[in-house]
Short mmCIF file of C-alpha atoms and ligand atoms in Angstrom, two decimals:
data_model
loop_
_atom_site.label_atom_id
_atom_site.label_comp_id
_atom_site.label_asym_id
_atom_site.label_seq_id
_atom_site.Cartn_x
_atom_site.Cartn_y
_atom_site.Cartn_z
CA MET D 1 6.75 13.21 -18.48
CA ALA D 2 7.15 9.70 -17.34
CA ASP D 3 10.76 9.88 -18.35
CA LYS D 4 11.22 11.66 -15.03
CA LEU D 5 10.57 8.40 -13.22
CA LYS D 6 13.19 6.42 -15.04
CA ASP D 7 15.81 5.01 -12.72
CA LYS D 8 13.85 5.94 -9.56
CA LYS D 9 13.91 3.42 -6.74
CA ILE D 10 10.52 1.85 -6.25
CA ILE D 11 9.41 -0.23 -3.20
CA PHE D 12 5.92 -1.84 -3.18
CA VAL D 13 4.62 -2.19 0.34
CA VAL D 14 1.95 -4.97 0.43
CA GLY D 15 -0.05 -6.42 3.31
CA GLY D 16 -3.47 -6.81 4.74
CA PRO D 17 -5.68 -4.02 5.95
CA GLY D 18 -4.27 -3.04 9.34
CA SER D 19 -1.06 -5.00 8.96
CA GLY D 20 0.83 -1.73 9.68
CA LYS D 21 1.87 -0.56 6.21
CA GLY D 22 1.32 3.07 6.80
CA THR D 23 3.06 2.97 10.19
CA GLN D 24 6.17 1.42 8.78
CA CYS D 25 6.18 3.65 5.82
CA GLU D 26 6.18 6.80 8.06
CA LYS D 27 9.28 5.45 9.78
CA VAL D 28 11.01 4.72 6.49
CA VAL D 29 10.30 8.37 5.40
CA ALA D 30 11.89 9.64 8.62
CA LYS D 31 14.97 7.59 8.27
CA TYR D 32 15.69 7.45 4.53
CA GLY D 33 13.69 10.35 3.03
CA TYR D 34 11.80 8.30 0.64
CA THR D 35 8.52 9.70 -0.77
CA HIS D 36 5.42 7.75 0.75
CA LEU D 37 2.50 7.43 -1.58
CA SER D 38 -0.42 5.44 -0.04
CA SER D 39 -3.16 4.62 -2.71
CA GLY D 40 -5.82 4.82 0.08
CA ASP D 41 -4.64 8.25 1.16
CA LEU D 42 -4.67 9.56 -2.40
CA LEU D 43 -8.18 8.32 -2.75
CA ARG D 44 -9.44 9.62 0.53
CA ALA D 45 -8.01 13.07 -0.52
CA GLU D 46 -10.15 12.83 -3.69
CA VAL D 47 -13.12 11.99 -1.55
CA ALA D 48 -12.48 14.91 0.85
CA SER D 49 -12.35 17.30 -2.22
CA GLY D 50 -15.98 16.71 -2.64
CA SER D 51 -15.71 16.10 -6.39
CA GLU D 52 -18.17 14.02 -8.33
CA ARG D 53 -15.40 11.38 -8.86
CA GLY D 54 -14.81 11.44 -5.08
CA LYS D 55 -18.47 10.58 -4.32
CA GLN D 56 -18.17 7.50 -6.60
CA LEU D 57 -14.98 6.50 -4.95
CA GLN D 58 -16.45 6.85 -1.40
CA ALA D 59 -19.26 4.52 -2.26
CA ILE D 60 -16.78 1.91 -3.37
CA MET D 61 -14.39 2.20 -0.53
CA GLN D 62 -17.30 2.08 2.09
CA LYS D 63 -18.20 -1.30 0.74
CA GLY D 64 -14.55 -2.54 1.09
CA GLU D 65 -14.17 -3.07 -2.68
CA LEU D 66 -11.38 -2.06 -5.04
CA VAL D 67 -11.76 1.20 -7.10
CA PRO D 68 -11.12 0.94 -10.85
CA LEU D 69 -7.54 0.28 -11.61
CA ASP D 70 -7.02 3.20 -13.93
CA THR D 71 -8.11 5.63 -11.41
CA VAL D 72 -5.74 4.51 -8.75
CA LEU D 73 -2.80 4.20 -11.20
CA ASP D 74 -3.26 7.73 -12.77
CA MET D 75 -3.34 9.14 -9.30
CA ILE D 76 -0.14 7.29 -8.21
CA LYS D 77 1.60 8.28 -11.45
CA ASP D 78 0.66 11.93 -11.11
CA ALA D 79 1.74 12.03 -7.47
CA MET D 80 5.11 10.37 -8.47
CA ILE D 81 5.78 12.80 -11.25
CA ALA D 82 4.93 15.90 -8.87
CA LYS D 83 7.76 14.57 -6.48
CA ALA D 84 10.20 13.51 -9.13
CA ASP D 85 12.71 16.44 -8.82
CA THR D 86 13.28 15.87 -5.20
CA SER D 87 12.55 12.22 -4.46
CA LYS D 88 15.28 9.60 -3.96
CA GLY D 89 12.76 6.92 -4.39
CA TYR D 90 9.13 5.89 -3.61
CA LEU D 91 7.22 3.75 -1.20
CA ILE D 92 4.17 2.71 -3.07
CA ASP D 93 1.77 1.65 -0.10
CA GLY D 94 -1.47 -0.31 -0.79
CA TYR D 95 -0.61 -1.00 -4.51
CA PRO D 96 -0.62 -3.42 -6.19
CA ARG D 97 -3.72 -4.96 -4.64
CA GLU D 98 -4.17 -7.47 -7.53
CA VAL D 99 -1.60 -8.94 -10.02
CA LYS D 100 -2.96 -7.04 -12.83
CA GLN D 101 -2.36 -3.70 -10.91
CA GLY D 102 1.32 -4.65 -10.78
CA GLU D 103 1.58 -5.54 -14.44
CA GLU D 104 0.02 -2.07 -15.44
CA PHE D 105 2.32 -0.26 -13.05
CA GLU D 106 5.35 -1.82 -14.68
CA LYS D 107 4.03 -1.09 -18.20
CA LYS D 108 3.34 2.75 -17.31
CA ILE D 109 5.97 3.52 -14.74
CA GLY D 110 8.66 0.96 -13.94
CA ALA D 111 9.76 -2.23 -12.09
CA PRO D 112 10.04 -2.43 -8.19
CA SER D 113 13.40 -3.13 -6.58
CA LEU D 114 11.78 -4.58 -3.45
CA LEU D 115 8.41 -5.76 -2.20
CA LEU D 116 8.02 -5.28 1.52
CA TYR D 117 5.40 -7.84 2.63
CA ILE D 118 4.02 -6.66 5.96
CA ASP D 119 2.52 -9.78 7.46
CA ALA D 120 0.13 -10.07 10.52
CA LYS D 121 -2.57 -12.56 11.55
CA GLY D 122 -6.07 -12.07 10.39
CA GLU D 123 -7.33 -11.71 14.14
CA THR D 124 -4.47 -9.17 14.75
CA MET D 125 -5.43 -7.08 11.71
CA VAL D 126 -9.12 -7.07 12.74
CA LYS D 127 -8.15 -5.92 16.33
CA ARG D 128 -5.93 -3.15 15.09
CA LEU D 129 -8.60 -1.95 12.63
CA MET D 130 -11.49 -2.01 15.23
CA LYS D 131 -9.07 0.04 17.47
CA ARG D 132 -8.07 2.44 14.70
CA GLY D 133 -11.79 2.87 13.92
CA GLU D 134 -12.32 4.45 17.22
CA THR D 135 -10.49 7.58 16.10
CA SER D 136 -9.78 7.21 12.30
CA GLY D 137 -13.04 8.52 11.05
CA ARG D 138 -12.66 6.08 8.07
CA ALA D 139 -15.87 4.86 6.60
CA ASP D 140 -14.26 1.49 6.08
CA ASP D 141 -12.93 0.80 9.69
CA ASN D 142 -16.07 -1.05 10.86
CA GLU D 143 -16.72 -4.71 11.47
CA GLU D 144 -18.68 -5.46 8.36
CA THR D 145 -16.34 -3.61 6.01
CA ILE D 146 -13.24 -4.98 7.78
CA LYS D 147 -14.35 -8.48 7.13
CA LYS D 148 -14.97 -7.71 3.38
CA ARG D 149 -11.59 -6.12 3.12
CA LEU D 150 -9.92 -9.06 4.61
CA ASP D 151 -11.62 -11.61 2.31
CA LEU D 152 -10.70 -9.54 -0.70
CA TYR D 153 -6.98 -9.20 0.55
CA TYR D 154 -6.59 -12.98 0.86
CA LYS D 155 -8.30 -13.54 -2.57
CA ALA D 156 -6.90 -10.77 -4.80
CA THR D 157 -3.75 -9.31 -2.97
CA GLU D 158 -2.06 -12.32 -1.55
CA PRO D 159 -1.53 -13.74 -5.08
CA VAL D 160 0.67 -10.47 -5.79
CA ILE D 161 3.23 -11.61 -3.38
CA ALA D 162 3.64 -15.11 -5.03
CA HIS D 163 3.83 -13.28 -8.44
CA TYR D 164 6.88 -11.29 -7.37
CA GLU D 165 8.56 -14.02 -5.25
CA SER D 166 10.12 -15.67 -8.34
CA ARG D 167 12.02 -12.50 -8.98
CA GLY D 168 13.70 -12.67 -5.62
CA ILE D 169 12.60 -9.14 -4.65
CA VAL D 170 10.03 -10.10 -1.68
CA ARG D 171 11.06 -9.52 1.88
CA LYS D 172 8.49 -10.90 4.28
CA ILE D 173 8.29 -8.81 7.53
CA ASP D 174 6.54 -10.20 10.66
CA SER D 175 4.41 -7.40 11.77
CA GLU D 176 3.11 -8.98 15.00
CA PRO D 177 5.85 -7.43 17.26
CA PRO D 178 5.86 -3.82 18.54
CA VAL D 179 6.30 -1.11 15.81
CA ASP D 180 10.02 -0.44 16.40
CA GLU D 181 10.96 -4.11 16.46
CA VAL D 182 9.17 -4.55 13.05
CA PHE D 183 10.97 -1.48 11.75
CA LYS D 184 14.30 -3.07 12.46
CA HIS D 185 13.52 -5.65 9.88
CA VAL D 186 12.04 -3.08 7.45
CA ALA D 187 15.21 -1.10 7.75
CA ALA D 188 17.43 -4.22 7.18
CA ALA D 189 15.63 -4.92 3.90
CA ILE D 190 16.05 -1.37 2.67
CA ASP D 191 19.72 -1.30 3.71
CA GLY D 192 20.12 -4.41 1.48
CA LEU D 193 19.06 -2.45 -1.61
CA LYS D 194 21.96 -1.49 -3.91
N1 ADP G 201 3.51 -3.54 14.97
C1 ADP G 201 2.33 -3.01 15.50
N2 ADP G 201 2.01 -3.30 16.80
C2 ADP G 201 0.87 -2.79 17.23
N3 ADP G 201 0.10 -1.96 16.64
C3 ADP G 201 0.40 -1.59 15.37
C4 ADP G 201 1.56 -2.16 14.71
N4 ADP G 201 1.66 -1.67 13.54
C5 ADP G 201 0.59 -0.95 13.29
N5 ADP G 201 -0.21 -0.93 14.43
C6 ADP G 201 -1.49 -0.11 14.67
O1 ADP G 201 -2.41 -0.84 13.78
C7 ADP G 201 -3.31 0.13 13.14
C8 ADP G 201 -3.09 -0.14 11.63
O2 ADP G 201 -1.82 0.33 11.17
P1 ADP G 201 -1.69 1.09 9.83
O3 ADP G 201 -0.27 1.50 9.61
O4 ADP G 201 -2.70 2.14 9.62
O5 ADP G 201 -2.05 -0.28 8.82
P2 ADP G 201 -2.36 -0.31 7.19
O6 ADP G 201 -1.87 0.85 6.53
O7 ADP G 201 -1.61 -1.67 6.70
O8 ADP G 201 -3.80 -0.52 7.16
C9 ADP G 201 -2.86 1.36 13.56
O9 ADP G 201 -3.75 1.94 14.42
C10 ADP G 201 -1.43 1.30 14.14
O10 ADP G 201 -1.19 2.16 15.17
N1 DAT G 202 -4.55 -0.10 -5.27
C1 DAT G 202 -5.88 0.05 -4.98
N2 DAT G 202 -6.68 -0.26 -5.92
C2 DAT G 202 -7.98 -0.35 -5.73
N3 DAT G 202 -8.53 0.26 -4.66
C3 DAT G 202 -7.77 0.80 -3.78
C4 DAT G 202 -6.38 0.62 -3.80
N4 DAT G 202 -5.86 1.23 -2.77
C5 DAT G 202 -6.72 1.60 -2.03
N5 DAT G 202 -7.98 1.31 -2.47
C6 DAT G 202 -9.37 1.62 -1.88
C7 DAT G 202 -10.01 0.41 -1.47
C8 DAT G 202 -9.53 0.10 -0.08
O1 DAT G 202 -10.40 -0.67 0.63
C9 DAT G 202 -9.56 1.58 0.40
C10 DAT G 202 -8.69 1.88 1.49
O2 DAT G 202 -7.29 1.52 1.21
P1 DAT G 202 -6.08 1.79 2.26
O3 DAT G 202 -6.07 2.95 2.89
O4 DAT G 202 -4.73 1.39 1.40
O5 DAT G 202 -6.40 0.60 3.35
P2 DAT G 202 -5.32 0.01 4.51
O6 DAT G 202 -4.24 1.05 4.80
O7 DAT G 202 -6.31 -0.25 5.67
O8 DAT G 202 -4.88 -1.28 3.95
O9 DAT G 202 -9.23 2.35 -0.69
MG1 MG G 203 -2.76 2.49 5.37
#
């Protein structure tokens, strides 16, 4: 089955909570027709299903912690396979969140051609998440959980960027400007892919 994923373009989209990963991914889908898979969205869909596993995931996410690696990776892989016949390539949003996740992904699926590093200041991310929390209904968009998510991002996820830098596939995108401005740089990075 995983053979279906051979030779597909893979783009990792990495950045802090509220940095704008999901926003930029939607624009990439519209312009380039890539398949957008957000690990957070996949997990929230499992929670919404009301399954026993969903209840366990909800408790972890509400605390701002990472769910077990195998759970997320299996979900991403299944979703990739489900779209393989029609997909030009994949935007993997919110994964890897730690170096080990990247290593396991490469063992089971394949190597990324590009890592988009969506970068915003801590205070910007907090402001955006507090605003998003007014309407998102997300159990983790509250002050206490946001702080934990940010701490975990700096501790566990930032090292992911350094890990891929030596391969020359990291493109750092300043996500402070307005959305369309940020997207120009995202598009330039994708246009640079062979
Ligand atoms: N460049 C930007 N300027 C202003 N607001 C932004 C920008 N990018 C995203 N946002 C807003 O910030 C919030 C978080 O964006 P989102 O794409 O959900 O981030 P992430 O997926 O990285 O958590 C959203 O409410 C979004 O509308
Ligand atoms: N790759 C991953 N590994 C472990 N847990 C993950 C994960 N991706 C998402 N989660 C869990 C923990 C996160 O705090 C929560 C929300 O993730 P998200 O929707 O990607 O957040 P955001 O888009 O705000 O960065 O889901
Ligand atoms: Mg998101």
